[in-house]
Every structure is written in C-alpha cells, then in structure tokens.
Coordinates of C-alpha atoms and ligand atoms in Angstrom, one line a residue:
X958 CA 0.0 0.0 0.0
X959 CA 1.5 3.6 -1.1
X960 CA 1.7 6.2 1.3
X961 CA -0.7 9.3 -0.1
X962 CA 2.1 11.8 0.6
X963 CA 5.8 11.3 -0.6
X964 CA 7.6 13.5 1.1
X965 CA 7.1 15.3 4.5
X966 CA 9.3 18.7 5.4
X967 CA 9.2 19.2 8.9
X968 CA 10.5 21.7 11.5
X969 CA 11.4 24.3 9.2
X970 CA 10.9 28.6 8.5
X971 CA 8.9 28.2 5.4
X972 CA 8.3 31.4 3.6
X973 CA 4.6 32.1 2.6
X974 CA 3.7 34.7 -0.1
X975 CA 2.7 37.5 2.4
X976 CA 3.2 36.0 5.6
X977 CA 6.7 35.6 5.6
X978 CA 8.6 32.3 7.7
X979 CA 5.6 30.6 9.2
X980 CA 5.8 27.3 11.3
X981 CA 4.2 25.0 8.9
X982 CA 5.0 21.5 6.9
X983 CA 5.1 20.8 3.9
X984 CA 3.3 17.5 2.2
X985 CA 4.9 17.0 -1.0
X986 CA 3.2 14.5 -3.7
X987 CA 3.8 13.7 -7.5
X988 CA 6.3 16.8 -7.7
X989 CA 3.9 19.3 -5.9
X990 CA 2.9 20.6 -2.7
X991 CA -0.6 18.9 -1.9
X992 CA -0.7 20.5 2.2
X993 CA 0.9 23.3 4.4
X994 CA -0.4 22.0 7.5
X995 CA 0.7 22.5 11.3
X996 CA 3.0 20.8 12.9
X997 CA 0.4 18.1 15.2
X998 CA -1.2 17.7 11.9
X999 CA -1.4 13.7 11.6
X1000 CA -0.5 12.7 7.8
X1001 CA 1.2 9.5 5.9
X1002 CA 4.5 10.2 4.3
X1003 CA 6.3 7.8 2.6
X1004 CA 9.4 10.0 3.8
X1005 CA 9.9 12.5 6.5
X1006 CA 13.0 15.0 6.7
X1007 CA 13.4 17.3 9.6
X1008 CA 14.4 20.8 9.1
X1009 CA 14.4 22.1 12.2
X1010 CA 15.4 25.5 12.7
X1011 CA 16.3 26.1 8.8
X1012 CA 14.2 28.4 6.7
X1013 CA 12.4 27.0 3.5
X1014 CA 11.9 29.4 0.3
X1015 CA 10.5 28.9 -2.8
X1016 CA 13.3 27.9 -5.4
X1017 CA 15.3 30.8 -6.8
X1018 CA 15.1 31.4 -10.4
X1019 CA 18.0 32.4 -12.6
X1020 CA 16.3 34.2 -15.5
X1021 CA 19.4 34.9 -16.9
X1022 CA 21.8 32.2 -18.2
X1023 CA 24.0 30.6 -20.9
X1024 CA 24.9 27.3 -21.3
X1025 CA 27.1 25.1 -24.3
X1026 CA 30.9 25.6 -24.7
X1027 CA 30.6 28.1 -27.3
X1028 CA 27.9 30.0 -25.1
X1029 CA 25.2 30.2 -27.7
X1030 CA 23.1 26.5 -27.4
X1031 CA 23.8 23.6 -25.2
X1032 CA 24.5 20.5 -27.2
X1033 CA 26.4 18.2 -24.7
X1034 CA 25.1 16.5 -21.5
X1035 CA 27.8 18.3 -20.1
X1036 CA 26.8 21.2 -20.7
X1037 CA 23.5 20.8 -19.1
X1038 CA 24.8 18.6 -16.3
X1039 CA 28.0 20.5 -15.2
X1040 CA 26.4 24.0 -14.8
X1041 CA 23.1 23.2 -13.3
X1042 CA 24.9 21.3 -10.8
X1043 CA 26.1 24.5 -9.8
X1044 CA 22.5 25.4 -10.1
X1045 CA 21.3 22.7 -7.6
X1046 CA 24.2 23.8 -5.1
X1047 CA 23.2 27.0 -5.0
X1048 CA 19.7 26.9 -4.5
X1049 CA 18.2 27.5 -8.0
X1050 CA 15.5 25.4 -9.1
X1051 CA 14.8 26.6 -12.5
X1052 CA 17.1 28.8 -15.3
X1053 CA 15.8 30.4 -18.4
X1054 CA 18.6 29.7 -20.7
X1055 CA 19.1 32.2 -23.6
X1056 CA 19.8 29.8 -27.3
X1057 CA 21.7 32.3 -30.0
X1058 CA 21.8 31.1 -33.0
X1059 CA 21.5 32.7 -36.7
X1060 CA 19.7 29.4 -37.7
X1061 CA 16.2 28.8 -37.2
X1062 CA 15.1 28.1 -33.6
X1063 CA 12.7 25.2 -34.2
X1064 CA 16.6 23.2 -35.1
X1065 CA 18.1 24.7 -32.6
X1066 CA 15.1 23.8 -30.0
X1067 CA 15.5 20.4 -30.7
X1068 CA 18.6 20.2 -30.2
X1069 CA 19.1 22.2 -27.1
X1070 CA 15.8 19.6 -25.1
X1071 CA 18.0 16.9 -26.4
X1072 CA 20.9 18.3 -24.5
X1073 CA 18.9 18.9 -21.3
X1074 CA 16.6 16.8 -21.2
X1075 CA 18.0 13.6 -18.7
X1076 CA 20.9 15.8 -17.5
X1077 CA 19.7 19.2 -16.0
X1078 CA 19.4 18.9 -12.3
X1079 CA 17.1 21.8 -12.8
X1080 CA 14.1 22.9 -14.1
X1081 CA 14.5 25.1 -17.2
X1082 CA 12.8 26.7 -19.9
X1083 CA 14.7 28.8 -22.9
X1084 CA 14.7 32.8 -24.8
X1085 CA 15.4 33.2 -28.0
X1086 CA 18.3 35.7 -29.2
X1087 CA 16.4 37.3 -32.0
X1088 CA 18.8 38.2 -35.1
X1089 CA 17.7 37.6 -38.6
X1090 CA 14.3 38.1 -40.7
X1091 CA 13.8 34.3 -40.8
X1092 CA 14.0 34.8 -37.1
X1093 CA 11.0 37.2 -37.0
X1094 CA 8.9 35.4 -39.1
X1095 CA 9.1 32.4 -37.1
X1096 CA 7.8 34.3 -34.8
X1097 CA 4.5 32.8 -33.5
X1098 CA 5.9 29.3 -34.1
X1099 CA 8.5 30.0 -31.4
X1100 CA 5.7 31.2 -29.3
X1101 CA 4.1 27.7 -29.8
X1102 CA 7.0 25.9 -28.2
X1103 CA 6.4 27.7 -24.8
X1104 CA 9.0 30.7 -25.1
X1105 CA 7.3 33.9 -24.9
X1106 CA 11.3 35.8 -24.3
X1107 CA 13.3 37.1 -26.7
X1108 CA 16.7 38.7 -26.6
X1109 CA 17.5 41.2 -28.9
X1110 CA 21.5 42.9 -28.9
X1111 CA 20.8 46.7 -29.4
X1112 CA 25.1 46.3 -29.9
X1113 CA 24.9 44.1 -32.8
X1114 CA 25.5 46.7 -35.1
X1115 CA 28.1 46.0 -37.9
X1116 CA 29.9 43.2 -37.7
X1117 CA 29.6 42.9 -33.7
X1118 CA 27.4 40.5 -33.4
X1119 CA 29.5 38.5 -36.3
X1120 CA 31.1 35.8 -33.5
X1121 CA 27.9 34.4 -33.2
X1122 CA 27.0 34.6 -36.9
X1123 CA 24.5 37.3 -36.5
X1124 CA 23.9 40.5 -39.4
X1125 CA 24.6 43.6 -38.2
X1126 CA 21.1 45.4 -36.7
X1127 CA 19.4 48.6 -36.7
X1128 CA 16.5 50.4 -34.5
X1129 CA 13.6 50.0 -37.3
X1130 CA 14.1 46.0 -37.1
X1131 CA 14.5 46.5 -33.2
X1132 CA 11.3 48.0 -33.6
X1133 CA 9.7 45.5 -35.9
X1134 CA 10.7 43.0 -32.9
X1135 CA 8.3 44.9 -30.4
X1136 CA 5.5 45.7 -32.0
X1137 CA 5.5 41.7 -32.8
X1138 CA 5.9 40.9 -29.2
X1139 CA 3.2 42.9 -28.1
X1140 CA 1.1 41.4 -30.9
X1141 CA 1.8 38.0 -29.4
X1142 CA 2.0 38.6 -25.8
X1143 CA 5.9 37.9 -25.1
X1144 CA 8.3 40.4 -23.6
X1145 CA 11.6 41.8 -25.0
X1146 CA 15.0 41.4 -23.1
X1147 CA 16.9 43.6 -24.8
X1148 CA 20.9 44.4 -24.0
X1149 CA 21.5 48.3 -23.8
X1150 CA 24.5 49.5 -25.1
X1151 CA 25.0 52.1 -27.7
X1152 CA 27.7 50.1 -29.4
X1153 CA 28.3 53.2 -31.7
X1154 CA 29.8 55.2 -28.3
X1155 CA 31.3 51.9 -26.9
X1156 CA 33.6 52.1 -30.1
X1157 CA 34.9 55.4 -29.1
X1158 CA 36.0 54.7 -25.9
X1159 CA 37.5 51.4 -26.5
X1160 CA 39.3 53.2 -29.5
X1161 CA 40.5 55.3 -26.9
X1162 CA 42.3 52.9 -23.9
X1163 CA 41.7 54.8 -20.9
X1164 CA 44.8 54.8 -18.0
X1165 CA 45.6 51.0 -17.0
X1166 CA 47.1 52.2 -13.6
X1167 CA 43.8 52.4 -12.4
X1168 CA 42.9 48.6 -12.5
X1169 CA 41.6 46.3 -15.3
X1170 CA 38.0 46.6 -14.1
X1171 CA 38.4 50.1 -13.9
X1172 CA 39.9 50.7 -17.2
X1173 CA 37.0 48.5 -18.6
X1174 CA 34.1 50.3 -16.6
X1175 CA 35.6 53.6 -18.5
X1176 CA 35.8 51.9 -22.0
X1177 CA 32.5 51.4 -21.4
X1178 CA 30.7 53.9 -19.5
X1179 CA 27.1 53.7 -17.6
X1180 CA 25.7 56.2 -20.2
X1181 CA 26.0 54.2 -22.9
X1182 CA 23.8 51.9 -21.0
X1183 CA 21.5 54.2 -19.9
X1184 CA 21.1 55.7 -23.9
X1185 CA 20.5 52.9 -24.9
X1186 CA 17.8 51.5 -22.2
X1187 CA 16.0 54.5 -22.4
X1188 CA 15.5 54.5 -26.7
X1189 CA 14.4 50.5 -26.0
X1190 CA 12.2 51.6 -22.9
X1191 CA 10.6 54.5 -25.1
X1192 CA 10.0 52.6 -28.6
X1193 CA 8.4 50.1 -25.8
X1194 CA 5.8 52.6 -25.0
X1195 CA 5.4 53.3 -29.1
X1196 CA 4.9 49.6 -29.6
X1197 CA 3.0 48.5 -26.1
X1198 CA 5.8 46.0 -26.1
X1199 CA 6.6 44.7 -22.6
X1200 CA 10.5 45.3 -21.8
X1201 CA 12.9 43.5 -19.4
X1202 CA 16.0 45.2 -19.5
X1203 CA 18.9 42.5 -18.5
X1204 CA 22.0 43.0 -16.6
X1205 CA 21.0 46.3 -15.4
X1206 CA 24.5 47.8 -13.8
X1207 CA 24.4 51.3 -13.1
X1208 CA 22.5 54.2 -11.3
X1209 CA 22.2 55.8 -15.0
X1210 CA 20.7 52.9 -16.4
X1211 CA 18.0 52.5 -13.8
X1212 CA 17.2 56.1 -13.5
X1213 CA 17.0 56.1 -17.5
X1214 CA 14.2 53.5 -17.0
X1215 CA 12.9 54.8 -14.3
X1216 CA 12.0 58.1 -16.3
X1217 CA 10.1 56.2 -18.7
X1218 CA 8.4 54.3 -16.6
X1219 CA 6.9 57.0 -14.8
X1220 CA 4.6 57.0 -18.2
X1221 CA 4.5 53.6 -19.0
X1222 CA 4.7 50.9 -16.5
X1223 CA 5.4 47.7 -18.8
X1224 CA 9.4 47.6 -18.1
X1225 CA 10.7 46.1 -16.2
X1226 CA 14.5 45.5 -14.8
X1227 CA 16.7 42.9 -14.1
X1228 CA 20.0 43.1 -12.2
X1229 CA 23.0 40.8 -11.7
X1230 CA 24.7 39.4 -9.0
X1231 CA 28.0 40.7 -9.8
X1232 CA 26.4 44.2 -9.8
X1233 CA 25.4 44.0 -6.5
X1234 CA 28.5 42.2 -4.9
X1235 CA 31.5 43.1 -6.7
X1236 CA 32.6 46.7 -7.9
X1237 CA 35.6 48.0 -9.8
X1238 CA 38.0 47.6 -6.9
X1239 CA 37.5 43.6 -7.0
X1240 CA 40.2 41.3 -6.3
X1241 CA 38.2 39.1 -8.7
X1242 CA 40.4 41.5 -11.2
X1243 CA 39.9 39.9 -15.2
X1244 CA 38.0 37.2 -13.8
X1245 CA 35.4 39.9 -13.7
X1246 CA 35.3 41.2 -16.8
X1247 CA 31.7 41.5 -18.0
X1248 CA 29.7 43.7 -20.2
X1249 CA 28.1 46.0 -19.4
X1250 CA 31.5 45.9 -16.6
X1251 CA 31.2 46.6 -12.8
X1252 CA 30.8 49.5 -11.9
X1253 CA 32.1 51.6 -9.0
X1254 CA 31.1 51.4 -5.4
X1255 CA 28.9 54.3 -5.6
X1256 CA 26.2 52.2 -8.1
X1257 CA 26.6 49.4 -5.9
X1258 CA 25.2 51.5 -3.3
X1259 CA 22.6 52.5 -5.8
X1260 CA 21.6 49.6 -7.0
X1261 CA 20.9 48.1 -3.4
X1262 CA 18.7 51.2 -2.4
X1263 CA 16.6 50.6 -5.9
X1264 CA 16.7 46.8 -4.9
X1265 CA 15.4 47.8 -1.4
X1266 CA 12.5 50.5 -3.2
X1267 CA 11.5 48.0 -5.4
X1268 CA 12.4 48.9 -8.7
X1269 CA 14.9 46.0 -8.9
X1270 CA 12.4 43.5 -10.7
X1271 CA 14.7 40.2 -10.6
X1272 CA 18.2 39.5 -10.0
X1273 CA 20.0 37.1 -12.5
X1274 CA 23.5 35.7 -13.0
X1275 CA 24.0 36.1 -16.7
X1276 CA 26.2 32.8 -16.3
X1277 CA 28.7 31.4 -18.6
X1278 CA 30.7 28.8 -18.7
X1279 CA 33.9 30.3 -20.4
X1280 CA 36.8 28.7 -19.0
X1281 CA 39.2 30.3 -17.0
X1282 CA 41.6 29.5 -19.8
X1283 CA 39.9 32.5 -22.1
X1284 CA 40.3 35.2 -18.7
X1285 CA 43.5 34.6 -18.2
X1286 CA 45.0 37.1 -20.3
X1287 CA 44.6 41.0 -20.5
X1288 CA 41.5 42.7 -19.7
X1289 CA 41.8 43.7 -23.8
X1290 CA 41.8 40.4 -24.5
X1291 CA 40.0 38.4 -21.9
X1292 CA 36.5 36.8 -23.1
X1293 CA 33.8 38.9 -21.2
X1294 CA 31.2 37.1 -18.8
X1295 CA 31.9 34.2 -16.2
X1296 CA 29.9 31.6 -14.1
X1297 CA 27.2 32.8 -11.6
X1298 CA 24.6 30.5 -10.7
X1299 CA 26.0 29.0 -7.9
X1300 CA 26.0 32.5 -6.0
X1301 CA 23.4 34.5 -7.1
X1302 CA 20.7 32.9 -4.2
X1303 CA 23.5 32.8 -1.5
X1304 CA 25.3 35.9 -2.4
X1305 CA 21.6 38.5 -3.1
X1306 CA 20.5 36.9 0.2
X1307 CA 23.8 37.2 2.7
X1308 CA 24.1 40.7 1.3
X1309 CA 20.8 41.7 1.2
X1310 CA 19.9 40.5 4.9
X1311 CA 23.8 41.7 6.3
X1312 CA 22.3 45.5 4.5
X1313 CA 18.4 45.1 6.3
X1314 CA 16.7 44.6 3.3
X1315 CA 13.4 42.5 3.5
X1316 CA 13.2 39.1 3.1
X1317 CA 9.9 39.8 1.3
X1318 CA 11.9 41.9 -0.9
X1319 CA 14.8 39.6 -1.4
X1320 CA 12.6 36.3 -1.9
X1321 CA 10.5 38.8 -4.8
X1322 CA 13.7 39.6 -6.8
X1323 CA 15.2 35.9 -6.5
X1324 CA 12.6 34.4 -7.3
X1325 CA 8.5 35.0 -7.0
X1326 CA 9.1 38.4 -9.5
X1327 CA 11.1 36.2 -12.1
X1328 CA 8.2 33.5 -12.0
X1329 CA 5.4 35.9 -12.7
X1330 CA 7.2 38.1 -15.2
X1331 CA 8.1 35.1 -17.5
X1332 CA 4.9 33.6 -17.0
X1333 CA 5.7 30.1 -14.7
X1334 CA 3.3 31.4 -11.7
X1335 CA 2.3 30.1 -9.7
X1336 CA 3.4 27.0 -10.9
X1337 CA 7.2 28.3 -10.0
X1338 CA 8.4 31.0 -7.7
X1339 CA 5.8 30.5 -4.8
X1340 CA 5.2 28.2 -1.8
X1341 CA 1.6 27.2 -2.3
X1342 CA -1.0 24.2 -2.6
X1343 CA -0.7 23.0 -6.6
X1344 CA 2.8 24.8 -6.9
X1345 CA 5.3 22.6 -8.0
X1346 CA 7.6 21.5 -5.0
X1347 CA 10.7 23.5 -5.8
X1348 CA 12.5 24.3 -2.1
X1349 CA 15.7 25.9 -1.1
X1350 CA 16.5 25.0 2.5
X1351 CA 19.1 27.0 4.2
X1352 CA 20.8 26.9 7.5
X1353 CA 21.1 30.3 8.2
X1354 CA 24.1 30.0 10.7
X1355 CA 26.1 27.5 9.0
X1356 CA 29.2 29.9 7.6
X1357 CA 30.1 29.3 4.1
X1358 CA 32.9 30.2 2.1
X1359 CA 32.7 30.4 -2.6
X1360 CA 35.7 28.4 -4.0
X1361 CA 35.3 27.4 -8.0
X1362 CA 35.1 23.6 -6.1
X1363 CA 31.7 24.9 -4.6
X1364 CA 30.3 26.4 -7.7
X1365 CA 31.0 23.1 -9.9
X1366 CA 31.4 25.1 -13.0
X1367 CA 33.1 23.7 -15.9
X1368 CA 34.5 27.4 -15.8
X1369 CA 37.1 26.2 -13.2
X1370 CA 36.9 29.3 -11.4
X1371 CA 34.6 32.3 -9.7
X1372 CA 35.1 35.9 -9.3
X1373 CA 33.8 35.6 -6.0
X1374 CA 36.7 33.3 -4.7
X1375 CA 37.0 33.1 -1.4
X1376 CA 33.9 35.1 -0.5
X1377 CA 33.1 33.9 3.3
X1378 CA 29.5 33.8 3.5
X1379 CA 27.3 33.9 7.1
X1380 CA 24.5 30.7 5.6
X1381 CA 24.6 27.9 3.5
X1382 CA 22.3 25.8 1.2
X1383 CA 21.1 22.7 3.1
X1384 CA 19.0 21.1 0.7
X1385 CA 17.5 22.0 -3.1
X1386 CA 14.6 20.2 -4.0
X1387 CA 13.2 20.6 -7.7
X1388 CA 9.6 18.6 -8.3
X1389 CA 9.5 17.2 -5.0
X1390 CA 13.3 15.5 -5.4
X1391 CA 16.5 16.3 -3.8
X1392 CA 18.8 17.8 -6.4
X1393 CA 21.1 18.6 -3.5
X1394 CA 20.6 16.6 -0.2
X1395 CA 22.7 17.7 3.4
X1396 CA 25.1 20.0 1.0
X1397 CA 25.8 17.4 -1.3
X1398 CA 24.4 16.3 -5.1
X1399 CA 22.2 14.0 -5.4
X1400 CA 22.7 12.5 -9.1
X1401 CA 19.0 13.4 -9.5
X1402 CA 18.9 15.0 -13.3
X1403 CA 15.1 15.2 -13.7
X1404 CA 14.9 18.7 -14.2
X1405 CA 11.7 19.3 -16.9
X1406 CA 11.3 21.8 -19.6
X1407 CA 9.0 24.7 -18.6
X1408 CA 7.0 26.0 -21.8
X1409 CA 5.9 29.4 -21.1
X1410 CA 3.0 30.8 -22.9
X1411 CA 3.3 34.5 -22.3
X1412 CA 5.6 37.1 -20.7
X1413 CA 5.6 40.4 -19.5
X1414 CA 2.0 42.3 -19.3
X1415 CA 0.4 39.5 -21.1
X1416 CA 1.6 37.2 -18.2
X1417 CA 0.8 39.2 -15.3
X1418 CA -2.7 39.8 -16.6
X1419 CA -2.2 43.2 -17.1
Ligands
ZN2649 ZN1 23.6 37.4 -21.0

C-alpha cells in the first residue's frame, strides 16, 4: 500500500507569499505541494525529513543564463549537467537559458531539449536571441513551443554581433521585434549599449594604472547603457511592447528606465549578482570582466537602495561557462562574462539580509518576481497548494565560504573566490526530489522543460 504523501518537510521557516517564515509542513506529492499544514497535523508520508530550525523558500530562479561551450546552445550532456549542478548547489531550481543562434530556432530547440533533457538537475525553460528576418517570421511558431522571451542585442550593429553569426542590426528591425511581441504577448529582453559610443572609448584605452576593471568600466561607461535602455524603454511605449532590460548595472541605467516608466509601466528591470556584490575595486580583477562591466562602489550603493524601493524586478547571473583558460590574459583580451549561478541565491541573500533589506523583498527579486514576469506562476516562484515542490533550504548559521570547487562550473573558477559567507544551502529540491541533499548532489537530473506561454503584461494579466 503507497503512502498518499511522498515526502514530508518538517520543522522548518517556510516562507509564505505575504506572511513571511511561518511554522508549517510541507506535504509533498507527484512533484507538488498537496498540504501546508501544522506541525500536530497527523498525515502518511512515505518519507519524512526534519528541518528544524532552517528556513524554507520557494526555489530561486535564474532568468538569466547561458549554457554550451561556445555560449550560444547547449549540445552536450555536459553542458547541461555541469552548470546546473552548480545550479542545484546553489539553490536554483529553474534557469531560463538564452539559445543564440543565426539558424532557425525550431533546429536549434531540438537540439538544445536533447541536450537537457535527462541531464539538467534543474528545471529550465529557454529565450530566443532574435537576429535575422527568418527569425521574426518564425515568430509565433516559437511562441508555440512555450517561449514567450526574446533577446535582442541593441550592440549588434556592424559586424559585432558576427562571432555568433549574427547581421549587423538597426533600430527600425528592433522596432519591428516589439511591435511583434506585443502582438503576441511575449516580452523583449533587450541588452542596452550604444555600441556606436562603446567604439569610441574602446578606440580610446583609458589609463591601466587604475585597474583592469576600472579601465573596462571607463571603456565602457554607464551612459552608454543608460542611452540605450532609455531608446528601447521609449519605442516600448510606441509599440506597447513589454520590456525587461537584463543585466541592469548602473544608477544611470536604472534612472533612465525609471523616467520612462513614470509614463509607461510595462518595463521592467533585471540586475545581476556581480552588480550587487562586486565593484571595480574587485580582487576578482579579469576574472570579472563583464559587459556591461562593474561598476564603481557608488552604483553598488545605488543599486541596493533601488533593490530595497523595489524597482529592482529580478536578479539574475548572466552565467557562462567560459573557462578560465579565455580570462586569463589582458583585460583587452580576456573573453567577457563568467559563471554565476551558484552565487546568485546565497550571495543577493547574505548581502541583502547583512544591509536590512526584507526578506519579502529579497525572496520577490530571486525568485517569485522572475516566476510571474516570464509567465511560470504560480506553478514556480511560490510556496503554495498546486505549486510545483521547488525548495531551497538554508541553515542560516552554517558559515560558508565560494571556491570554484563549490560552484561546480566547468569554468574552473569564480570571481567571487574566497567570499566567506554567514549561511549555507542545506537542501535544493526541484519537483519534489533532492537535487542537492545535506550539502551534497544527489545524481538526480530530472529537471523538466517549462513551456511558457506569455511574458511580461500579457503574463501578469495586465
Ligand atoms: Zn547574458
């Protein structure tokens, strides 16, 4: 005779949308929470793990990641297995994975679910990096394999986007990209730079004495962010396309949006760990170099008090896998982007707690906001009857410390090495099984694709 519950959390903080750490269990069957009850509460569980003292959040979601050795579309198990093992030990239950290709997606799609499917650890679902015609005319076929996210490079101009075979782009086909979105319900993730201005300054090699995150930060200035958020945020309004502005770094950027949304509300903003956590000072040195860069202390400090007033709509890692073979060089030369998923729960929440943010707040950004906004809620991003069982449980007095060991990465190493952290991840549990069990993996890899059939305004009903 089977037990009607498989799997019984007990003891534990568990975070409730609006209530906040309550003292309640959690009855887990087929993948999804079927009770919160109280603790007396009788009730036959083939399996019963204590938590006692540990708090339980929904699982964070990474809306912002890359996987395959050449960063564009994972085609290995590797690929899958490797960095959502880092996933797993971090506490992130799903990842939205971006696929860049100049082919046609359906290939590509096919492809990529062959990759994942049987060796993510995690729950995933995938964007599209929009880039040719074919591209857009494909459009509502994409939309019928459950990805309603699209990533368009306003710095693909020329031949920049050519190392990953994409034409060079201009603003009327950016503009041809949202009015079709907001046709079709998705949402645009565009990234902002004015490539035209980047050009410029990189032409120009500012003074190396300052540091090589430094000198990066000025070939690449926040206003060449901002310029270009704010002409994507307008032609937004134009269109009634729904925005998501990715890897949000400075206090010009966010103001930039800011101002537009003060007349139209559907954009939103994402930021990145390494924006929060690291600034140009970082020992993490070329291991850093991202674009848009880090910035300087003072937009840390920004970005935090946006993050705390709520403007901050998710937090993602913008991961890569790029091995440490391709930083190792000059910051001229140096491949841009690193490995992040491991750190982006752990790291947004130590900080976020140690500077008296809420945990509403934090647990909005990480993962509820992400869930909503992409539309996976409240299947995802949410402790509730009927969601699916995605946990995070963390001992919150258990000191950790981030070594490239912990973060699993085929990357072989982490910007944030050595960072000594006050928690650490207990358990991650993704459709009801431990993906990471008392700290360590589980060789669970029954993460599921998530088909997503709108995002942005369309998603949150709005
Ligand atoms: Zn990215």
């Amino acid at each position: 005779m089977s037990s009607p519950y498989d799997l019984r959390i007990t003891g534990g903080k568990v975070f409730l949308e609006g209530l906040g750490p309550s003292d309640v269990d959690l009855l887990i069957r087929d993948g999804r929470i079927s009770g919160i009850v109280g603790r007396e509460q009788q009730a036959d569980a083939a399996e019963t793990v204590d938590v006692t003292g540990k708090l339980v959040l929904p699982g964070a979601i990474d809306p912002h990641v890359h996987l395959g050795k050449d960063i564009r579309v994972p085609r290995d198990p590797d690929d899958a297995e490797r960095e959502s093992a880092s996933a797993a030990a971090g506490g992130v239950t799903t990842m939205l994975v971006y696929l860049m290709s100049s082919s046609s997606y359906t290939g590509e799609f096919a492809s990529a679910r062959a990759a994942m499917d049987s060796n993510s650890h995690i729950d995933y679902g995938f964007h599209f990096v929009l880039g040719t015609p074919e591209h857009l005319e494909e459009f509502a076929d994409y939309m019928g394999l459950g990805v309603s996210s699209f990533k368009f490079f306003m710095n693909f101009r020329g031949d920049e986007g050519k190392y990953l075979g994409m034409p060079g782009n201009d603003d009327s086909f950016m503009y041809d990209i949202l009015r079709k979105s907001a046709e079709h319900g998705a949402m645009i993730n565009p990234h902002p730079e004015n490539i035209e201005l980047v050009r410029m300054f990189r032409d120009e090699r500012g003074d190396e004495s300052a540091g090589p995150l430094a000198v990066w930060n000025a070939a690449r200035p926040a206003f060449v962010e901002a310029e270009a958020a704010q002409r994507v945020a307008y032609l937004a309004s134009v269109t009634g396309a729904s925005v998501y502005c990715v890897h949000t770094s400075s206090r010009e950027a966010v103001e930039a949006i800011a101002r537009q949304q003060a007349s139209y509300p559907n954009i939103f903003i994402e930021t990145c760990t390494q924006y929060l956590t690291l600034d140009t000072t970082s020992d993490a040195g070329v291991y850093a170099k991202v674009n848009p860069p880090v910035r300087p202390r003072e937009d840390v400090e920004f970005l935090w008090k946006a993050f705390e007033d709520g403007l901050i709509d998710a937090v993602g890692s913008d991961h890569n896998a790029r091995h440490r073979s391709n930083k190792e060089k000059d910051i001229w030369s140096a491949s841009a982007g690193f490995p992040g998923l491991g750190g982006l729960l752990p790291l947004t929440l130590a900080e976020g707690l140690r500077r008296g943010v809420s945990l509403d707040t934090i647990v909005e950004a990480v993962s509820t906001r992400a869930a909503k906004l992409f539309g996976m809620y409240p299947r995802k991003g949410t402790i509730a009857v009927g969601s699916d069982a995605d946990l995070v449980v963390l001992d919150m007095d258990a000191p950790s410390t981030i070594t490239a060991k912990t973060q699993h990465s085929a990357a072989e190493y982490t910007p944030w090495e050595g960072t000594e952290l006050p928690l650490s991840v207990v358990h991650t549990i993704v459709g009801g099984r431990f993906a990471l069990r008392d700290g360590v993996l589980t060789d669970q890899r029954a993460g599921s694709y998530i088909p997503r059939a709108h995002s942005g305004a369309a998603a949150l009903g709005g």
